[in-house]
Coordinates of N, CA and C in Angstrom, one line a residue:
Chain A
E1 N 55.6 115.4 89.3 CA 55.2 115.6 90.7 C 54.6 116.9 90.8
A2 N 53.4 117.0 91.5 CA 52.8 118.3 91.7 C 53.5 119.1 92.7
G3 N 53.5 120.4 92.5 CA 54.2 121.3 93.5 C 53.2 121.6 94.6
V4 N 53.6 122.6 95.4 CA 52.7 123.2 96.4 C 51.6 124.0 95.8
T5 N 50.4 123.7 96.1 CA 49.3 124.4 95.5 C 48.5 125.1 96.6
Q6 N 48.1 126.3 96.3 CA 47.4 127.2 97.2 C 46.1 127.7 96.6
F7 N 45.0 127.8 97.4 CA 43.7 128.2 97.0 C 43.1 129.1 98.0
P8 N 42.4 130.2 97.7 CA 42.3 130.8 96.3 C 43.6 131.6 96.0
S9 N 43.7 131.9 94.7 CA 44.9 132.8 94.4 C 44.7 134.2 94.8
H10 N 43.4 134.6 94.8 CA 43.1 136.0 95.2 C 41.8 136.0 95.9
S11 N 41.7 136.7 97.0 CA 40.4 136.8 97.7 C 40.3 138.3 98.2
V12 N 39.1 138.8 97.9 CA 38.8 140.2 98.3 C 37.6 140.1 99.2
I13 N 37.7 140.6 100.4 CA 36.7 140.5 101.4 C 36.5 141.8 102.1
E14 N 35.4 142.0 102.8 CA 35.1 143.2 103.6 C 35.7 143.0 105.0
K15 N 36.1 144.1 105.6 CA 36.5 144.0 107.0 C 35.4 143.3 107.9
G16 N 35.9 142.4 108.7 CA 34.9 141.7 109.6 C 34.5 140.3 109.0
Q17 N 34.7 140.1 107.8 CA 34.3 138.8 107.2 C 35.4 137.8 107.5
T18 N 35.1 136.6 107.1 CA 36.0 135.4 107.3 C 36.6 134.9 106.0
V19 N 37.8 134.5 106.0 CA 38.4 133.9 104.8 C 39.2 132.7 105.3
T20 N 39.2 131.7 104.5 CA 40.0 130.5 104.7 C 40.9 130.2 103.5
L21 N 42.1 130.1 103.8 CA 43.1 129.8 102.7 C 43.5 128.4 102.9
R22 N 43.8 127.7 101.7 CA 44.2 126.3 101.8 C 45.5 126.1 101.1
C23 N 46.3 125.2 101.6 CA 47.6 124.8 101.1 C 47.7 123.3 101.0
D24 N 48.0 122.8 99.8 CA 48.3 121.4 99.6 C 49.8 121.3 99.4
P25 N 50.5 120.7 100.3 CA 52.0 120.6 100.2 C 52.4 119.5 99.2
I26 N 53.6 119.4 98.9 CA 54.1 118.3 98.1 C 53.9 117.0 98.9
S27 N 53.4 116.0 98.2 CA 53.1 114.7 98.8 C 54.3 114.2 99.6
G28 N 54.1 113.8 100.8 CA 55.2 113.2 101.6 C 56.0 114.3 102.4
H29 N 55.8 115.5 102.2 CA 56.5 116.6 102.9 C 55.9 116.7 104.3
D30 N 56.6 116.4 105.3 CA 56.1 116.5 106.7 C 56.1 117.9 107.2
N31 N 57.0 118.7 106.7 CA 57.1 120.1 107.2 C 56.3 121.0 106.3
L32 N 55.4 121.8 106.9 CA 54.6 122.8 106.2 C 54.7 124.1 106.9
Y33 N 54.9 125.2 106.2 CA 55.1 126.5 106.7 C 54.1 127.5 106.1
W34 N 53.6 128.4 106.9 CA 52.9 129.6 106.4 C 53.7 130.8 106.6
Y35 N 53.8 131.6 105.6 CA 54.5 132.9 105.6 C 53.5 134.0 105.1
R36 N 53.8 135.2 105.4 CA 53.0 136.4 104.8 C 53.9 137.5 104.4
R37 N 53.5 138.1 103.3 CA 54.3 139.3 102.9 C 53.3 140.4 102.7
V38 N 53.5 141.5 103.4 CA 52.7 142.7 103.2 C 53.5 143.5 102.2
M39 N 52.8 144.2 101.4 CA 53.5 144.9 100.2 C 54.8 145.7 100.7
G40 N 55.9 145.3 100.0 CA 57.1 146.0 100.2 C 57.9 145.6 101.4
K41 N 57.3 144.7 102.2 CA 58.0 144.3 103.5 C 58.6 142.9 103.4
E42 N 59.2 142.5 104.5 CA 59.8 141.1 104.5 C 58.7 140.0 104.4
I43 N 59.1 138.9 104.0 CA 58.3 137.7 104.1 C 58.4 137.2 105.5
K44 N 57.3 137.3 106.2 CA 57.3 137.0 107.7 C 56.8 135.6 108.0
F45 N 57.4 134.9 108.8 CA 57.0 133.6 109.2 C 55.8 133.7 110.1
L46 N 54.8 132.8 109.8 CA 53.6 132.7 110.7 C 53.7 131.4 111.5
L47 N 53.7 130.3 110.9 CA 53.8 129.1 111.7 C 54.3 127.9 110.9
H48 N 54.7 126.8 111.6 CA 55.3 125.6 111.1 C 54.6 124.4 111.6
F49 N 54.2 123.5 110.7 CA 53.7 122.2 111.1 C 54.7 121.1 110.8
V50 N 54.8 120.2 111.7 CA 55.4 118.9 111.4 C 54.3 117.9 111.4
K51 N 54.1 117.3 110.3 CA 52.9 116.5 110.1 C 51.7 117.3 110.6
E52 N 50.9 116.7 111.6 CA 49.7 117.5 112.0 C 49.9 118.4 113.2
S53 N 51.1 118.4 113.7 CA 51.4 119.1 115.0 C 52.0 120.5 114.7
K54 N 51.6 121.5 115.5 CA 52.2 122.8 115.4 C 53.6 122.8 116.1
Q55 N 54.6 122.9 115.3 CA 56.0 122.9 115.8 C 56.3 124.3 116.4
D56 N 55.9 125.3 115.7 CA 56.2 126.7 116.0 C 55.1 127.6 115.5
E57 N 54.4 128.3 116.4 CA 53.4 129.2 115.9 C 53.7 130.6 116.4
S58 N 55.0 130.9 116.6 CA 55.4 132.2 117.2 C 55.1 133.4 116.4
G59 N 54.9 133.1 115.1 CA 54.7 134.3 114.2 C 53.3 134.6 113.9
M60 N 52.3 133.9 114.5 CA 50.9 134.2 114.3 C 50.6 135.5 114.9
P61 N 50.0 136.4 114.2 CA 49.8 137.8 114.7 C 48.9 137.9 115.9
N62 N 47.8 137.2 115.9 CA 46.9 137.2 117.1 C 45.9 136.1 116.9
N63 N 44.9 136.1 117.8 CA 44.0 134.9 117.9 C 42.9 135.0 116.8
R64 N 43.0 136.0 115.9 CA 42.1 136.0 114.8 C 42.5 135.0 113.7
F65 N 43.7 134.5 113.8 CA 44.3 133.6 112.9 C 44.3 132.2 113.5
L66 N 43.8 131.2 112.7 CA 43.7 129.8 113.1 C 44.2 128.9 112.0
A67 N 45.2 128.2 112.3 CA 45.8 127.2 111.3 C 45.5 125.8 111.7
E68 N 45.2 125.0 110.7 CA 45.0 123.5 111.0 C 45.7 122.7 109.9
R69 N 46.0 121.5 110.3 CA 46.6 120.6 109.4 C 46.1 119.2 109.8
T70 N 44.9 118.9 109.5 CA 44.2 117.7 109.8 C 44.9 116.5 109.1
G71 N 45.3 115.5 109.8 CA 45.8 114.3 109.1 C 47.2 114.5 108.6
G72 N 47.8 115.6 108.8 CA 49.1 115.9 108.3 C 49.2 116.0 106.8
T73 N 48.1 116.3 106.1 CA 48.2 116.5 104.7 C 48.1 118.0 104.4
Y74 N 46.9 118.4 103.9 CA 46.7 119.8 103.5 C 46.5 120.6 104.8
S75 N 46.7 122.0 104.6 CA 46.6 122.9 105.8 C 45.6 124.0 105.4
T76 N 44.9 124.5 106.4 CA 44.1 125.7 106.2 C 44.5 126.8 107.2
L77 N 44.4 128.0 106.7 CA 44.6 129.2 107.5 C 43.4 130.1 107.5
K78 N 42.7 130.2 108.6 CA 41.5 131.0 108.7 C 41.7 132.3 109.4
V79 N 41.2 133.3 108.8 CA 41.3 134.7 109.4 C 39.8 135.1 109.7
Q80 N 39.6 135.3 111.0 CA 38.2 135.6 111.4 C 38.2 136.4 112.7
P81 N 37.7 137.6 112.7 CA 37.3 138.4 111.6 C 38.5 139.1 110.9
A82 N 38.4 139.3 109.6 CA 39.5 140.0 109.0 C 39.6 141.5 109.2
E83 N 40.8 142.0 109.3 CA 41.0 143.4 109.5 C 41.8 143.9 108.3
L84 N 41.9 145.2 108.2 CA 42.5 145.8 107.0 C 44.0 145.4 107.0
E85 N 44.7 145.4 108.1 CA 46.1 145.1 108.2 C 46.4 143.6 107.8
D86 N 45.4 142.8 107.7 CA 45.6 141.4 107.3 C 45.9 141.3 105.8
S87 N 45.7 142.3 105.0 CA 45.9 142.3 103.6 C 47.4 142.0 103.3
G88 N 47.6 141.1 102.3 CA 49.0 140.7 101.9 C 48.9 139.4 101.1
V89 N 50.1 138.9 100.9 CA 50.2 137.6 100.2 C 50.6 136.6 101.2
Y90 N 49.8 135.5 101.2 CA 50.1 134.4 102.2 C 50.7 133.3 101.4
F91 N 51.9 132.9 101.8 CA 52.6 131.9 101.1 C 52.7 130.6 102.0
C92 N 52.5 129.5 101.3 CA 52.7 128.2 102.0 C 53.9 127.6 101.4
A93 N 54.7 126.9 102.2 CA 55.9 126.2 101.7 C 56.0 124.8 102.4
S94 N 56.6 123.9 101.7 CA 56.8 122.6 102.4 C 58.2 122.1 102.1
R95 N 58.6 121.1 103.0 CA 59.9 120.6 102.9 C 59.9 119.2 103.5
L96 N 60.8 118.4 102.9 CA 61.0 117.0 103.4 C 62.0 117.0 104.4
G97 N 61.9 116.1 105.4 CA 63.1 115.8 106.2 C 63.1 116.4 107.6
Q98 N 64.0 115.8 108.4 CA 64.2 116.2 109.8 C 65.7 116.3 110.0
G99 N 66.0 116.9 111.1 CA 67.4 117.1 111.5 C 68.2 118.0 110.5
R100 N 69.4 117.6 110.2 CA 70.3 118.4 109.4 C 69.7 118.6 108.0
A101 N 69.0 117.6 107.5 CA 68.4 117.8 106.2 C 67.4 118.8 106.2
A102 N 66.7 118.9 107.3 CA 65.6 120.0 107.4 C 66.3 121.4 107.5
N103 N 67.4 121.5 108.2 CA 68.0 122.8 108.3 C 68.7 123.3 107.1
T104 N 69.2 122.4 106.3 CA 69.9 122.8 105.1 C 69.1 122.7 103.8
G105 N 68.0 122.0 103.8 CA 67.2 121.8 102.6 C 66.4 123.1 102.3
E106 N 66.1 123.2 101.0 CA 65.3 124.4 100.6 C 63.8 124.1 100.7
L107 N 63.1 125.2 100.8 CA 61.7 125.2 100.9 C 61.1 125.2 99.5
F108 N 60.0 124.6 99.3 CA 59.2 124.6 98.1 C 58.0 125.4 98.3
F109 N 57.8 126.5 97.6 CA 56.7 127.5 97.8 C 55.6 127.3 96.8
G110 N 54.4 127.6 97.3 CA 53.3 127.8 96.4 C 53.3 129.2 95.8
E111 N 52.3 129.4 95.0 CA 52.2 130.7 94.3 C 51.7 131.8 95.2
G112 N 51.1 131.5 96.3 CA 50.6 132.5 97.2 C 49.1 132.7 97.1
S113 N 48.5 133.2 98.1 CA 47.1 133.6 98.1 C 47.1 135.1 98.5
R114 N 46.7 135.9 97.5 CA 46.6 137.3 97.8 C 45.3 137.7 98.5
L115 N 45.4 138.3 99.7 CA 44.2 138.6 100.4 C 44.1 140.2 100.5
T116 N 43.0 140.7 100.0 CA 42.7 142.1 100.1 C 41.5 142.3 101.0
V117 N 41.7 143.0 102.1 CA 40.6 143.3 103.0 C 40.2 144.8 102.8
L118 N 38.9 145.0 102.5 CA 38.5 146.4 102.2 C 37.7 147.0 103.4
Chain B
A1 N 68.6 137.4 117.9 CA 67.6 137.2 116.8 C 68.3 137.3 115.4
Q2 N 67.7 136.5 114.5 CA 68.2 136.4 113.2 C 67.5 137.5 112.4
S3 N 68.3 138.1 111.4 CA 67.7 139.1 110.5 C 68.5 139.2 109.2
V4 N 67.8 139.7 108.2 CA 68.4 139.9 106.9 C 68.1 141.3 106.4
A5 N 69.1 141.9 105.8 CA 68.9 143.3 105.3 C 69.2 143.2 103.8
Q6 N 68.3 143.7 103.0 CA 68.5 143.9 101.6 C 68.4 145.4 101.4
P7 N 69.5 146.1 101.2 CA 69.5 147.6 101.3 C 68.8 148.2 100.1
E8 N 68.7 147.5 99.0 CA 68.2 148.2 97.8 C 66.8 147.6 97.5
D9 N 65.8 148.5 97.3 CA 64.5 148.1 96.9 C 64.5 147.7 95.4
Q10 N 65.3 148.4 94.7 CA 65.3 148.2 93.2 C 66.7 148.3 92.7
V11 N 67.0 147.4 91.8 CA 68.3 147.4 91.1 C 68.0 147.4 89.6
N12 N 68.6 148.3 88.8 CA 68.4 148.4 87.4 C 69.7 148.1 86.7
V13 N 69.7 147.3 85.7 CA 71.0 147.0 85.0 C 70.6 146.7 83.5
A14 N 71.6 147.1 82.7 CA 71.4 146.8 81.3 C 71.7 145.4 80.9
E15 N 71.0 144.9 80.0 CA 71.2 143.5 79.5 C 72.7 143.3 79.1
G16 N 73.3 142.2 79.5 CA 74.6 141.9 79.2 C 75.6 142.4 80.2
N17 N 75.2 143.4 81.1 CA 76.1 143.9 82.1 C 76.0 142.9 83.4
P18 N 77.1 143.0 84.2 CA 77.0 142.2 85.4 C 76.0 142.8 86.4
L19 N 75.5 141.9 87.2 CA 74.5 142.4 88.2 C 74.9 141.9 89.6
T20 N 74.6 142.7 90.6 CA 74.8 142.4 92.0 C 73.5 142.8 92.8
V21 N 73.0 141.9 93.6 CA 71.9 142.1 94.5 C 72.5 141.9 95.9
K22 N 72.4 142.9 96.8 CA 73.1 142.8 98.0 C 72.3 142.2 99.1
C23 N 73.0 141.6 100.1 CA 72.3 141.0 101.2 C 73.3 140.9 102.4
T24 N 72.9 141.4 103.5 CA 73.7 141.2 104.7 C 72.8 140.5 105.8
Y25 N 73.4 139.9 106.7 CA 72.6 139.1 107.7 C 73.1 139.3 109.1
S26 N 72.3 138.9 110.0 CA 72.7 138.9 111.4 C 72.2 137.6 112.1
V27 N 73.2 136.9 112.6 CA 72.8 135.7 113.4 C 73.8 135.6 114.6
S28 N 73.5 134.9 115.6 CA 74.3 134.7 116.8 C 75.5 133.9 116.5
G29 N 75.3 132.8 115.7 CA 76.4 131.9 115.4 C 76.7 131.9 113.9
N30 N 76.8 130.7 113.3 CA 77.1 130.5 111.9 C 75.8 130.4 111.1
P31 N 75.8 130.9 109.9 CA 74.5 130.9 109.2 C 74.4 129.8 108.1
Y32 N 73.2 129.4 107.8 CA 72.9 128.9 106.5 C 72.2 130.0 105.7
L33 N 72.6 130.2 104.5 CA 72.1 131.3 103.7 C 71.5 130.9 102.4
F34 N 70.4 131.5 102.0 CA 69.7 131.1 100.8 C 69.3 132.3 99.9
W35 N 69.2 132.1 98.6 CA 68.5 133.1 97.7 C 67.4 132.4 97.0
Y36 N 66.3 133.2 97.0 CA 65.1 132.7 96.3 C 64.7 133.8 95.3
V37 N 64.0 133.4 94.2 CA 63.5 134.4 93.2 C 62.0 134.2 93.0
Q38 N 61.4 135.3 92.8 CA 59.9 135.3 92.5 C 59.7 136.0 91.2
Y39 N 59.3 135.2 90.2 CA 58.8 135.8 88.9 C 57.4 136.2 89.1
P40 N 56.9 137.1 88.2 CA 55.5 137.6 88.3 C 54.5 136.5 88.3
N41 N 53.6 136.6 89.3 CA 52.5 135.6 89.4 C 53.0 134.2 89.7
R42 N 54.1 134.1 90.3 CA 54.6 132.7 90.6 C 55.1 132.7 92.1
G43 N 55.3 131.5 92.6 CA 55.8 131.4 93.9 C 57.3 131.5 94.0
L44 N 57.8 131.6 95.2 CA 59.3 131.7 95.3 C 60.0 130.4 94.8
Q45 N 61.1 130.6 94.1 CA 61.8 129.5 93.6 C 63.2 129.5 94.2
F46 N 63.7 128.4 94.7 CA 65.1 128.3 95.2 C 66.1 128.6 94.1
L47 N 67.1 129.4 94.4 CA 68.2 129.7 93.5 C 69.5 129.0 93.9
L48 N 69.9 129.2 95.2 CA 71.2 128.7 95.6 C 71.2 128.8 97.2
K49 N 72.2 128.1 97.8 CA 72.4 128.1 99.2 C 73.8 128.0 99.6
Y50 N 74.2 128.6 100.7 CA 75.5 128.3 101.3 C 75.3 127.6 102.6
I51 N 75.9 126.4 102.7 CA 75.8 125.6 103.9 C 77.2 125.5 104.6
T52 N 78.2 125.1 103.9 CA 79.5 125.1 104.4 C 80.5 124.9 103.2
G53 N 81.8 125.0 103.5 CA 82.8 124.8 102.4 C 83.1 126.1 101.6
D54 N 83.2 125.9 100.3 CA 83.6 127.0 99.4 C 82.7 128.2 99.6
N55 N 83.3 129.4 99.8 CA 82.5 130.6 100.0 C 81.8 131.0 98.7
L56 N 82.2 130.6 97.6 CA 81.5 130.9 96.3 C 80.6 129.8 96.0
V57 N 79.3 130.1 95.9 CA 78.3 129.1 95.7 C 77.7 129.4 94.3
K58 N 77.5 128.4 93.5 CA 76.9 128.5 92.2 C 75.5 127.9 92.2
G59 N 74.6 128.6 91.5 CA 73.2 128.1 91.6 C 72.6 128.1 90.2
S60 N 71.3 128.2 90.2 CA 70.5 128.0 88.9 C 70.6 129.3 88.1
Y61 N 70.4 129.1 86.8 CA 70.3 130.2 85.8 C 71.6 131.1 85.7
G62 N 72.8 130.5 86.1 CA 74.0 131.3 86.0 C 74.3 132.2 87.2
F63 N 73.5 132.1 88.2 CA 73.7 133.0 89.4 C 74.7 132.4 90.3
E64 N 75.4 133.2 91.1 CA 76.3 132.8 92.1 C 76.2 133.8 93.2
A65 N 76.7 133.3 94.4 CA 76.8 134.2 95.6 C 78.0 133.9 96.4
E66 N 78.5 134.9 97.0 CA 79.7 134.8 97.8 C 79.5 135.0 99.2
F67 N 79.8 134.0 100.1 CA 79.6 134.2 101.5 C 80.9 134.9 102.0
N68 N 80.7 136.0 102.7 CA 81.8 136.8 103.3 C 81.5 136.9 104.8
K69 N 82.2 136.1 105.6 CA 81.9 136.0 107.1 C 82.2 137.3 107.8
S70 N 83.4 137.9 107.4 CA 83.8 139.2 108.1 C 82.9 140.3 107.8
Q71 N 82.2 140.3 106.6 CA 81.3 141.4 106.3 C 79.9 141.0 106.5
T72 N 79.6 139.8 107.0 CA 78.3 139.2 107.1 C 77.4 139.5 105.9
S73 N 78.0 139.1 104.8 CA 77.3 139.4 103.5 C 77.1 138.1 102.7
F74 N 76.2 138.2 101.8 CA 75.9 137.0 100.9 C 75.3 137.6 99.6
H75 N 76.1 138.4 98.9 CA 75.6 139.1 97.7 C 75.4 138.1 96.5
L76 N 74.3 138.4 95.8 CA 74.0 137.6 94.6 C 74.6 138.2 93.4
K77 N 75.2 137.4 92.5 CA 75.8 138.0 91.3 C 75.5 137.2 90.1
K78 N 75.7 137.9 89.0 CA 75.6 137.2 87.7 C 76.5 138.0 86.7
P79 N 77.4 137.3 86.0 CA 78.3 138.0 85.1 C 77.6 138.8 84.0
S80 N 76.5 138.3 83.4 CA 75.9 138.9 82.3 C 74.4 138.8 82.4
A81 N 73.7 139.9 82.7 CA 72.3 139.9 83.0 C 71.4 139.7 81.7
L82 N 70.3 139.0 81.9 CA 69.3 138.8 80.8 C 68.0 139.5 81.2
V83 N 67.3 139.9 80.2 CA 66.0 140.5 80.5 C 65.1 139.5 81.3
S84 N 65.2 138.2 81.0 CA 64.4 137.3 81.7 C 64.8 137.1 83.2
D85 N 65.9 137.7 83.6 CA 66.3 137.7 85.1 C 65.4 138.7 85.9
S86 N 64.7 139.6 85.2 CA 63.9 140.6 85.9 C 62.9 139.9 86.8
A87 N 63.0 140.1 88.1 CA 62.1 139.4 89.1 C 62.4 140.1 90.4
L88 N 61.8 139.5 91.4 CA 62.0 139.9 92.8 C 62.9 138.8 93.5
Y89 N 63.9 139.3 94.2 CA 64.9 138.4 94.8 C 64.9 138.5 96.3
F90 N 64.9 137.4 97.0 CA 64.8 137.4 98.4 C 66.0 136.6 99.0
C91 N 66.7 137.2 99.9 CA 67.7 136.6 100.7 C 67.2 136.0 102.0
A92 N 67.7 134.9 102.5 CA 67.1 134.3 103.7 C 68.2 133.7 104.5
V93 N 68.0 133.6 105.8 CA 69.1 133.0 106.7 C 68.4 132.2 107.8
R94 N 69.2 131.2 108.2 CA 68.8 130.4 109.4 C 70.1 130.1 110.1
E95 N 70.1 130.3 111.4 CA 71.3 130.0 112.2 C 71.6 128.5 112.2
R96 N 72.8 128.1 112.1 CA 73.2 126.7 111.9 C 72.8 125.9 113.1
S97 N 72.9 126.5 114.3 CA 72.7 125.7 115.5 C 71.3 125.8 116.1
S98 N 70.4 126.4 115.3 CA 69.1 126.8 115.9 C 68.0 125.7 115.8
G99 N 68.4 124.5 115.4 CA 67.4 123.4 115.3 C 66.5 123.7 114.1
N100 N 65.3 123.2 114.2 CA 64.4 123.3 113.0 C 63.7 124.6 113.0
T101 N 64.4 125.7 113.1 CA 63.7 127.0 113.1 C 63.4 127.5 111.7
P102 N 62.5 128.4 111.5 CA 62.1 128.8 110.1 C 63.2 129.7 109.5
L103 N 63.1 129.8 108.2 CA 64.0 130.7 107.5 C 63.5 132.1 107.8
V104 N 64.4 133.1 107.9 CA 64.1 134.5 108.1 C 64.5 135.2 106.8
F105 N 63.5 135.9 106.2 CA 63.7 136.5 104.9 C 63.9 138.0 105.0
G106 N 64.6 138.5 103.9 CA 64.6 140.0 103.8 C 63.4 140.5 103.1
K107 N 63.4 141.8 102.8 CA 62.2 142.4 102.2 C 62.2 142.3 100.7
G108 N 63.2 141.8 100.1 CA 63.2 141.6 98.7 C 63.8 142.8 97.9
T109 N 64.4 142.5 96.8 CA 65.0 143.5 95.9 C 64.4 143.2 94.5
R110 N 63.9 144.2 93.9 CA 63.3 144.1 92.5 C 64.4 144.4 91.5
L111 N 64.7 143.4 90.7 CA 65.7 143.5 89.7 C 65.1 143.8 88.4
S112 N 65.5 144.8 87.7 CA 65.0 145.1 86.4 C 66.1 145.2 85.4
V113 N 66.1 144.3 84.4 CA 67.1 144.2 83.4 C 66.5 144.8 82.1
I114 N 67.2 145.8 81.6 CA 66.7 146.6 80.5 C 67.5 146.2 79.2
A115 N 66.7 146.0 78.2 CA 67.3 145.6 76.9 C 68.0 146.7 76.2

């Protein structure tokens, strides 16, 4: 079974440009999460999809970030326009289940997309 | 608000010696606690979790962690470290009664096992 896959693995862009990150969760996982880690800091929650619906987007930094999950399968995270402080590693994770299974089950992570904004 | 503290940025240990990676947490109620490991150029991998029951939890690769409610801690331990254990370790928490809320992670501790 394929794991969570993310693309690109590394992106280097200029300030003001646009970048779109993609995440393909494990097939059948309704829950999809985006997290971000800035160098040396915590892994911070960005948002959570249940199927195609945004369950929680309280961690999105500002309106330059747009996440979508069309059809409840893969997800994209667009940053437009990118700023220097957006640099970091963006992790996607997925999980099966609802209710107690969702609360106690572990997340399956992708390898991350490293974004460098110059 | 939920939070996790990993007080050490770096832990160095000699191969064969016991290792401890510290984690303390803060939640309003009771916690679910997790440890994840990130090897170089890889995603985070689940190691172990505490949900309920026995305070000593055993996980992958010989790791274990002990839930201590009075000290609000969940330190990761291994009796004998291997060079291959060198990686970045993250502790995470979710409050038990918080519904389907996301995991809250610490900033990570880099473990270096020296041969």
